[in-house]
Amino acid sequence: MISKLLERIVAKQLTDHLQSADLIPRLQSVFRPRHSTETAVLRVFSDLLTAVDGGDVAVLVLLDLSAAFDTVDHACGDALQSSFGVTEFVLRWFESYIRGRSQYTSVVIR
């Protein structure tokens, strides 16, 4: 329970930092207040309709990235530092939190 509370506090601080430093792309929907899958879909649909209405050809390519987070590079510290201004202290904290973690599922049959 304490780890979930800590995760929320850290996520809020990181999100606030990224927003205040204008580091989240304008068209990104995830991790942004008042943005969702629906807003992203509406944006794509609007762009397609605008292109077709303007006489252009529109093509939509979809990728399934459902397992993308299973392959997160845990050695991404340089990018976090250079692109997002995350300090060395915070990077070490993130690393200590991520390294050596595992997940399992248990089924109890009664």
mmCIF file with all atom_site columns, N, CA, C and O in Angstrom, residues 46-87:
data_model
loop_
_atom_site.group_PDB
_atom_site.id
_atom_site.type_symbol
_atom_site.label_atom_id
_atom_site.label_alt_id
_atom_site.label_comp_id
_atom_site.label_asym_id
_atom_site.label_entity_id
_atom_site.label_seq_id
_atom_site.pdbx_PDB_ins_code
_atom_site.Cartn_x
_atom_site.Cartn_y
_atom_site.Cartn_z
_atom_site.occupancy
_atom_site.B_iso_or_equiv
_atom_site.pdbx_formal_charge
_atom_site.auth_seq_id
_atom_site.auth_comp_id
_atom_site.auth_asym_id
_atom_site.auth_atom_id
_atom_site.pdbx_PDB_model_num
ATOM 1   N N  . SER A 1 46 ? -10.452 13.525 -37.295 1.00 0.00 ? 46 SER A N  1
ATOM 2   C CA . SER A 1 46 ? -10.553 14.894 -37.806 1.00 0.00 ? 46 SER A CA 1
ATOM 3   C C  . SER A 1 46 ? -9.495  15.165 -38.874 1.00 0.00 ? 46 SER A C  1
ATOM 4   O O  . SER A 1 46 ? -9.788  15.776 -39.918 1.00 0.00 ? 46 SER A O  1
ATOM 5   N N  . ASP A 1 47 ? -8.261  14.710 -38.630 1.00 0.00 ? 47 ASP A N  1
ATOM 6   C CA . ASP A 1 47 ? -7.184  14.897 -39.615 1.00 0.00 ? 47 ASP A CA 1
ATOM 7   C C  . ASP A 1 47 ? -7.501  14.169 -40.922 1.00 0.00 ? 47 ASP A C  1
ATOM 8   O O  . ASP A 1 47 ? -7.248  14.689 -42.014 1.00 0.00 ? 47 ASP A O  1
ATOM 9   N N  . LEU A 1 48 ? -8.052  12.946 -40.817 1.00 0.00 ? 48 LEU A N  1
ATOM 10  C CA . LEU A 1 48 ? -8.424  12.191 -42.019 1.00 0.00 ? 48 LEU A CA 1
ATOM 11  C C  . LEU A 1 48 ? -9.525  12.908 -42.800 1.00 0.00 ? 48 LEU A C  1
ATOM 12  O O  . LEU A 1 48 ? -9.445  13.042 -44.026 1.00 0.00 ? 48 LEU A O  1
ATOM 13  N N  . LEU A 1 49 ? -10.547 13.376 -42.104 1.00 0.00 ? 49 LEU A N  1
ATOM 14  C CA . LEU A 1 49 ? -11.642 14.086 -42.775 1.00 0.00 ? 49 LEU A CA 1
ATOM 15  C C  . LEU A 1 49 ? -11.155 15.388 -43.424 1.00 0.00 ? 49 LEU A C  1
ATOM 16  O O  . LEU A 1 49 ? -11.558 15.722 -44.542 1.00 0.00 ? 49 LEU A O  1
ATOM 17  N N  . THR A 1 50 ? -10.276 16.101 -42.753 1.00 0.00 ? 50 THR A N  1
ATOM 18  C CA . THR A 1 50 ? -9.724  17.343 -43.301 1.00 0.00 ? 50 THR A CA 1
ATOM 19  C C  . THR A 1 50 ? -8.937  17.066 -44.574 1.00 0.00 ? 50 THR A C  1
ATOM 20  O O  . THR A 1 50 ? -9.060  17.793 -45.571 1.00 0.00 ? 50 THR A O  1
ATOM 21  N N  . ALA A 1 51 ? -8.139  16.003 -44.564 1.00 0.00 ? 51 ALA A N  1
ATOM 22  C CA . ALA A 1 51 ? -7.355  15.648 -45.754 1.00 0.00 ? 51 ALA A CA 1
ATOM 23  C C  . ALA A 1 51 ? -8.263  15.273 -46.918 1.00 0.00 ? 51 ALA A C  1
ATOM 24  O O  . ALA A 1 51 ? -8.072  15.736 -48.048 1.00 0.00 ? 51 ALA A O  1
ATOM 25  N N  . VAL A 1 52 ? -9.264  14.435 -46.659 1.00 0.00 ? 52 VAL A N  1
ATOM 26  C CA . VAL A 1 52 ? -10.174 14.003 -47.715 1.00 0.00 ? 52 VAL A CA 1
ATOM 27  C C  . VAL A 1 52 ? -10.988 15.188 -48.238 1.00 0.00 ? 52 VAL A C  1
ATOM 28  O O  . VAL A 1 52 ? -11.172 15.347 -49.444 1.00 0.00 ? 52 VAL A O  1
ATOM 29  N N  . ASP A 1 53 ? -11.473 16.034 -47.340 1.00 0.00 ? 53 ASP A N  1
ATOM 30  C CA . ASP A 1 53 ? -12.231 17.217 -47.755 1.00 0.00 ? 53 ASP A CA 1
ATOM 31  C C  . ASP A 1 53 ? -11.388 18.166 -48.594 1.00 0.00 ? 53 ASP A C  1
ATOM 32  O O  . ASP A 1 53 ? -11.909 18.871 -49.459 1.00 0.00 ? 53 ASP A O  1
ATOM 33  N N  . GLY A 1 54 ? -10.084 18.170 -48.359 1.00 0.00 ? 54 GLY A N  1
ATOM 34  C CA . GLY A 1 54 ? -9.179  19.028 -49.121 1.00 0.00 ? 54 GLY A CA 1
ATOM 35  C C  . GLY A 1 54 ? -8.721  18.395 -50.433 1.00 0.00 ? 54 GLY A C  1
ATOM 36  O O  . GLY A 1 54 ? -7.887  18.949 -51.141 1.00 0.00 ? 54 GLY A O  1
ATOM 37  N N  . GLY A 1 55 ? -9.250  17.216 -50.748 1.00 0.00 ? 55 GLY A N  1
ATOM 38  C CA . GLY A 1 55 ? -8.904  16.544 -51.995 1.00 0.00 ? 55 GLY A CA 1
ATOM 39  C C  . GLY A 1 55 ? -7.628  15.726 -51.929 1.00 0.00 ? 55 GLY A C  1
ATOM 40  O O  . GLY A 1 55 ? -7.151  15.226 -52.948 1.00 0.00 ? 55 GLY A O  1
ATOM 41  N N  . ASP A 1 56 ? -7.066  15.562 -50.740 1.00 0.00 ? 56 ASP A N  1
ATOM 42  C CA . ASP A 1 56 ? -5.852  14.765 -50.580 1.00 0.00 ? 56 ASP A CA 1
ATOM 43  C C  . ASP A 1 56 ? -6.207  13.285 -50.377 1.00 0.00 ? 56 ASP A C  1
ATOM 44  O O  . ASP A 1 56 ? -7.341  12.934 -50.066 1.00 0.00 ? 56 ASP A O  1
ATOM 45  N N  . VAL A 1 57 ? -5.211  12.441 -50.550 1.00 0.00 ? 57 VAL A N  1
ATOM 46  C CA . VAL A 1 57 ? -5.373  11.023 -50.262 1.00 0.00 ? 57 VAL A CA 1
ATOM 47  C C  . VAL A 1 57 ? -4.953  10.813 -48.813 1.00 0.00 ? 57 VAL A C  1
ATOM 48  O O  . VAL A 1 57 ? -3.913  11.315 -48.379 1.00 0.00 ? 57 VAL A O  1
ATOM 49  N N  . ALA A 1 58 ? -5.740  10.074 -48.059 1.00 0.00 ? 58 ALA A N  1
ATOM 50  C CA . ALA A 1 58 ? -5.433  9.821  -46.656 1.00 0.00 ? 58 ALA A CA 1
ATOM 51  C C  . ALA A 1 58 ? -5.227  8.327  -46.436 1.00 0.00 ? 58 ALA A C  1
ATOM 52  O O  . ALA A 1 58 ? -5.999  7.512  -46.929 1.00 0.00 ? 58 ALA A O  1
ATOM 53  N N  . VAL A 1 59 ? -4.185  7.980  -45.716 1.00 0.00 ? 59 VAL A N  1
ATOM 54  C CA . VAL A 1 59 ? -3.885  6.590  -45.402 1.00 0.00 ? 59 VAL A CA 1
ATOM 55  C C  . VAL A 1 59 ? -3.679  6.492  -43.896 1.00 0.00 ? 59 VAL A C  1
ATOM 56  O O  . VAL A 1 59 ? -3.010  7.325  -43.297 1.00 0.00 ? 59 VAL A O  1
ATOM 57  N N  . LEU A 1 60 ? -4.246  5.467  -43.302 1.00 0.00 ? 60 LEU A N  1
ATOM 58  C CA . LEU A 1 60 ? -4.104  5.239  -41.868 1.00 0.00 ? 60 LEU A CA 1
ATOM 59  C C  . LEU A 1 60 ? -3.422  3.893  -41.660 1.00 0.00 ? 60 LEU A C  1
ATOM 60  O O  . LEU A 1 60 ? -3.894  2.869  -42.145 1.00 0.00 ? 60 LEU A O  1
ATOM 61  N N  . VAL A 1 61 ? -2.303  3.899  -40.967 1.00 0.00 ? 61 VAL A N  1
ATOM 62  C CA . VAL A 1 61 ? -1.578  2.675  -40.650 1.00 0.00 ? 61 VAL A CA 1
ATOM 63  C C  . VAL A 1 61 ? -1.654  2.484  -39.141 1.00 0.00 ? 61 VAL A C  1
ATOM 64  O O  . VAL A 1 61 ? -1.335  3.395  -38.378 1.00 0.00 ? 61 VAL A O  1
ATOM 65  N N  . LEU A 1 62 ? -2.089  1.321  -38.703 1.00 0.00 ? 62 LEU A N  1
ATOM 66  C CA . LEU A 1 62 ? -2.229  1.025  -37.279 1.00 0.00 ? 62 LEU A CA 1
ATOM 67  C C  . LEU A 1 62 ? -1.229  -0.036 -36.862 1.00 0.00 ? 62 LEU A C  1
ATOM 68  O O  . LEU A 1 62 ? -1.026  -1.021 -37.573 1.00 0.00 ? 62 LEU A O  1
ATOM 69  N N  . LEU A 1 63 ? -0.615  0.148  -35.697 1.00 0.00 ? 63 LEU A N  1
ATOM 70  C CA . LEU A 1 63 ? 0.327   -0.813 -35.148 1.00 0.00 ? 63 LEU A CA 1
ATOM 71  C C  . LEU A 1 63 ? -0.183  -1.312 -33.808 1.00 0.00 ? 63 LEU A C  1
ATOM 72  O O  . LEU A 1 63 ? -0.711  -0.537 -33.016 1.00 0.00 ? 63 LEU A O  1
ATOM 73  N N  . ASP A 1 64 ? -0.009  -2.578 -33.547 1.00 0.00 ? 64 ASP A N  1
ATOM 74  C CA . ASP A 1 64 ? -0.382  -3.142 -32.261 1.00 0.00 ? 64 ASP A CA 1
ATOM 75  C C  . ASP A 1 64 ? 0.843   -3.134 -31.358 1.00 0.00 ? 64 ASP A C  1
ATOM 76  O O  . ASP A 1 64 ? 1.774   -3.907 -31.542 1.00 0.00 ? 64 ASP A O  1
ATOM 77  N N  . LEU A 1 65 ? 0.835   -2.240 -30.389 1.00 0.00 ? 65 LEU A N  1
ATOM 78  C CA . LEU A 1 65 ? 1.963   -2.131 -29.470 1.00 0.00 ? 65 LEU A CA 1
ATOM 79  C C  . LEU A 1 65 ? 1.572   -2.609 -28.074 1.00 0.00 ? 65 LEU A C  1
ATOM 80  O O  . LEU A 1 65 ? 2.075   -2.124 -27.073 1.00 0.00 ? 65 LEU A O  1
ATOM 81  N N  . SER A 1 66 ? 0.679   -3.568 -28.006 1.00 0.00 ? 66 SER A N  1
ATOM 82  C CA . SER A 1 66 ? 0.148   -4.015 -26.719 1.00 0.00 ? 66 SER A CA 1
ATOM 83  C C  . SER A 1 66 ? 1.231   -4.564 -25.786 1.00 0.00 ? 66 SER A C  1
ATOM 84  O O  . SER A 1 66 ? 1.092   -4.491 -24.580 1.00 0.00 ? 66 SER A O  1
ATOM 85  N N  . ALA A 1 67 ? 2.291   -5.106 -26.313 1.00 0.00 ? 67 ALA A N  1
ATOM 86  C CA . ALA A 1 67 ? 3.367   -5.635 -25.462 1.00 0.00 ? 67 ALA A CA 1
ATOM 87  C C  . ALA A 1 67 ? 4.579   -4.710 -25.431 1.00 0.00 ? 67 ALA A C  1
ATOM 88  O O  . ALA A 1 67 ? 5.649   -5.098 -24.997 1.00 0.00 ? 67 ALA A O  1
ATOM 89  N N  . ALA A 1 68 ? 4.401   -3.478 -25.861 1.00 0.00 ? 68 ALA A N  1
ATOM 90  C CA . ALA A 1 68 ? 5.539   -2.554 -25.952 1.00 0.00 ? 68 ALA A CA 1
ATOM 91  C C  . ALA A 1 68 ? 6.198   -2.314 -24.598 1.00 0.00 ? 68 ALA A C  1
ATOM 92  O O  . ALA A 1 68 ? 7.419   -2.203 -24.505 1.00 0.00 ? 68 ALA A O  1
ATOM 93  N N  . PHE A 1 69 ? 5.405   -2.262 -23.527 1.00 0.00 ? 69 PHE A N  1
ATOM 94  C CA . PHE A 1 69 ? 5.984   -1.970 -22.222 1.00 0.00 ? 69 PHE A CA 1
ATOM 95  C C  . PHE A 1 69 ? 6.667   -3.173 -21.601 1.00 0.00 ? 69 PHE A C  1
ATOM 96  O O  . PHE A 1 69 ? 7.353   -3.035 -20.602 1.00 0.00 ? 69 PHE A O  1
ATOM 97  N N  . ASP A 1 70 ? 6.503   -4.337 -22.209 1.00 0.00 ? 70 ASP A N  1
ATOM 98  C CA . ASP A 1 70 ? 7.236   -5.515 -21.745 1.00 0.00 ? 70 ASP A CA 1
ATOM 99  C C  . ASP A 1 70 ? 8.705   -5.439 -22.154 1.00 0.00 ? 70 ASP A C  1
ATOM 100 O O  . ASP A 1 70 ? 9.521   -6.211 -21.680 1.00 0.00 ? 70 ASP A O  1
ATOM 101 N N  . THR A 1 71 ? 9.025   -4.540 -23.074 1.00 0.00 ? 71 THR A N  1
ATOM 102 C CA . THR A 1 71 ? 10.388  -4.440 -23.592 1.00 0.00 ? 71 THR A CA 1
ATOM 103 C C  . THR A 1 71 ? 11.025  -3.098 -23.271 1.00 0.00 ? 71 THR A C  1
ATOM 104 O O  . THR A 1 71 ? 11.864  -2.616 -24.015 1.00 0.00 ? 71 THR A O  1
ATOM 105 N N  . VAL A 1 72 ? 10.626  -2.464 -22.156 1.00 0.00 ? 72 VAL A N  1
ATOM 106 C CA . VAL A 1 72 ? 11.178  -1.162 -21.777 1.00 0.00 ? 72 VAL A CA 1
ATOM 107 C C  . VAL A 1 72 ? 12.673  -1.303 -21.517 1.00 0.00 ? 72 VAL A C  1
ATOM 108 O O  . VAL A 1 72 ? 13.119  -2.208 -20.809 1.00 0.00 ? 72 VAL A O  1
ATOM 109 N N  . ASP A 1 73 ? 13.447  -0.390 -22.092 1.00 0.00 ? 73 ASP A N  1
ATOM 110 C CA . ASP A 1 73 ? 14.891  -0.371 -21.863 1.00 0.00 ? 73 ASP A CA 1
ATOM 111 C C  . ASP A 1 73 ? 15.151  0.275  -20.512 1.00 0.00 ? 73 ASP A C  1
ATOM 112 O O  . ASP A 1 73 ? 14.947  1.466  -20.330 1.00 0.00 ? 73 ASP A O  1
ATOM 113 N N  . HIS A 1 74 ? 15.597  -0.525 -19.557 1.00 0.00 ? 74 HIS A N  1
ATOM 114 C CA . HIS A 1 74 ? 15.828  -0.007 -18.215 1.00 0.00 ? 74 HIS A CA 1
ATOM 115 C C  . HIS A 1 74 ? 17.099  0.833  -18.137 1.00 0.00 ? 74 HIS A C  1
ATOM 116 O O  . HIS A 1 74 ? 17.378  1.420  -17.107 1.00 0.00 ? 74 HIS A O  1
ATOM 117 N N  . ALA A 1 75 ? 17.858  0.905  -19.201 1.00 0.00 ? 75 ALA A N  1
ATOM 118 C CA . ALA A 1 75 ? 19.078  1.708  -19.220 1.00 0.00 ? 75 ALA A CA 1
ATOM 119 C C  . ALA A 1 75 ? 18.848  2.985  -20.025 1.00 0.00 ? 75 ALA A C  1
ATOM 120 O O  . ALA A 1 75 ? 19.673  3.369  -20.831 1.00 0.00 ? 75 ALA A O  1
ATOM 121 N N  . CYS A 1 76 ? 17.728  3.631  -19.805 1.00 0.00 ? 76 CYS A N  1
ATOM 122 C CA . CYS A 1 76 ? 17.381  4.817  -20.581 1.00 0.00 ? 76 CYS A CA 1
ATOM 123 C C  . CYS A 1 76 ? 17.710  6.103  -19.833 1.00 0.00 ? 76 CYS A C  1
ATOM 124 O O  . CYS A 1 76 ? 17.176  7.166  -20.141 1.00 0.00 ? 76 CYS A O  1
ATOM 125 N N  . GLY A 1 77 ? 18.577  6.025  -18.847 1.00 0.00 ? 77 GLY A N  1
ATOM 126 C CA . GLY A 1 77 ? 18.925  7.167  -18.014 1.00 0.00 ? 77 GLY A CA 1
ATOM 127 C C  . GLY A 1 77 ? 19.471  8.361  -18.775 1.00 0.00 ? 77 GLY A C  1
ATOM 128 O O  . GLY A 1 77 ? 19.146  9.509  -18.466 1.00 0.00 ? 77 GLY A O  1
ATOM 129 N N  . ASP A 1 78 ? 20.314  8.116  -19.778 1.00 0.00 ? 78 ASP A N  1
ATOM 130 C CA . ASP A 1 78 ? 20.884  9.236  -20.547 1.00 0.00 ? 78 ASP A CA 1
ATOM 131 C C  . ASP A 1 78 ? 19.798  10.053 -21.231 1.00 0.00 ? 78 ASP A C  1
ATOM 132 O O  . ASP A 1 78 ? 19.833  11.285 -21.223 1.00 0.00 ? 78 ASP A O  1
ATOM 133 N N  . ALA A 1 79 ? 18.825  9.367  -21.812 1.00 0.00 ? 79 ALA A N  1
ATOM 134 C CA . ALA A 1 79 ? 17.726  10.068 -22.490 1.00 0.00 ? 79 ALA A CA 1
ATOM 135 C C  . ALA A 1 79 ? 16.883  10.842 -21.484 1.00 0.00 ? 79 ALA A C  1
ATOM 136 O O  . ALA A 1 79 ? 16.463  11.969 -21.755 1.00 0.00 ? 79 ALA A O  1
ATOM 137 N N  . LEU A 1 80 ? 16.641  10.261 -20.323 1.00 0.00 ? 80 LEU A N  1
ATOM 138 C CA . LEU A 1 80 ? 15.859  10.963 -19.304 1.00 0.00 ? 80 LEU A CA 1
ATOM 139 C C  . LEU A 1 80 ? 16.583  12.214 -18.828 1.00 0.00 ? 80 LEU A C  1
ATOM 140 O O  . LEU A 1 80 ? 15.967  13.245 -18.587 1.00 0.00 ? 80 LEU A O  1
ATOM 141 N N  . GLN A 1 81 ? 17.904  12.120 -18.699 1.00 0.00 ? 81 GLN A N  1
ATOM 142 C CA . GLN A 1 81 ? 18.687  13.276 -18.272 1.00 0.00 ? 81 GLN A CA 1
ATOM 143 C C  . GLN A 1 81 ? 18.731  14.356 -19.340 1.00 0.00 ? 81 GLN A C  1
ATOM 144 O O  . GLN A 1 81 ? 18.430  15.518 -19.078 1.00 0.00 ? 81 GLN A O  1
ATOM 145 N N  . SER A 1 82 ? 19.108  13.990 -20.546 1.00 0.00 ? 82 SER A N  1
ATOM 146 C CA . SER A 1 82 ? 19.306  14.992 -21.592 1.00 0.00 ? 82 SER A CA 1
ATOM 147 C C  . SER A 1 82 ? 18.004  15.564 -22.132 1.00 0.00 ? 82 SER A C  1
ATOM 148 O O  . SER A 1 82 ? 17.909  16.758 -22.398 1.00 0.00 ? 82 SER A O  1
ATOM 149 N N  . SER A 1 83 ? 16.985  14.751 -22.272 1.00 0.00 ? 83 SER A N  1
ATOM 150 C CA . SER A 1 83 ? 15.740  15.228 -22.867 1.00 0.00 ? 83 SER A CA 1
ATOM 151 C C  . SER A 1 83 ? 14.749  15.801 -21.862 1.00 0.00 ? 83 SER A C  1
ATOM 152 O O  . SER A 1 83 ? 13.993  16.705 -22.192 1.00 0.00 ? 83 SER A O  1
ATOM 153 N N  . PHE A 1 84 ? 14.758  15.269 -20.653 1.00 0.00 ? 84 PHE A N  1
ATOM 154 C CA . PHE A 1 84 ? 13.723  15.653 -19.699 1.00 0.00 ? 84 PHE A CA 1
ATOM 155 C C  . PHE A 1 84 ? 14.254  16.291 -18.422 1.00 0.00 ? 84 PHE A C  1
ATOM 156 O O  . PHE A 1 84 ? 13.476  16.615 -17.528 1.00 0.00 ? 84 PHE A O  1
ATOM 157 N N  . GLY A 1 85 ? 15.558  16.439 -18.298 1.00 0.00 ? 85 GLY A N  1
ATOM 158 C CA . GLY A 1 85 ? 16.123  17.119 -17.142 1.00 0.00 ? 85 GLY A CA 1
ATOM 159 C C  . GLY A 1 85 ? 16.023  16.354 -15.838 1.00 0.00 ? 85 GLY A C  1
ATOM 160 O O  . GLY A 1 85 ? 16.051  16.941 -14.765 1.00 0.00 ? 85 GLY A O  1
ATOM 161 N N  . VAL A 1 86 ? 15.907  15.036 -15.913 1.00 0.00 ? 86 VAL A N  1
ATOM 162 C CA . VAL A 1 86 ? 15.842  14.217 -14.700 1.00 0.00 ? 86 VAL A CA 1
ATOM 163 C C  . VAL A 1 86 ? 17.242  14.136 -14.109 1.00 0.00 ? 86 VAL A C  1
ATOM 164 O O  . VAL A 1 86 ? 18.205  13.817 -14.804 1.00 0.00 ? 86 VAL A O  1
ATOM 165 N N  . THR A 1 87 ? 17.369  14.439 -12.828 1.00 0.00 ? 87 THR A N  1
ATOM 166 C CA . THR A 1 87 ? 18.689  14.492 -12.191 1.00 0.00 ? 87 THR A CA 1
ATOM 167 C C  . THR A 1 87 ? 19.245  13.097 -11.924 1.00 0.00 ? 87 THR A C  1
ATOM 168 O O  . THR A 1 87 ? 18.508  12.103 -11.920 1.00 0.00 ? 87 THR A O  1
#
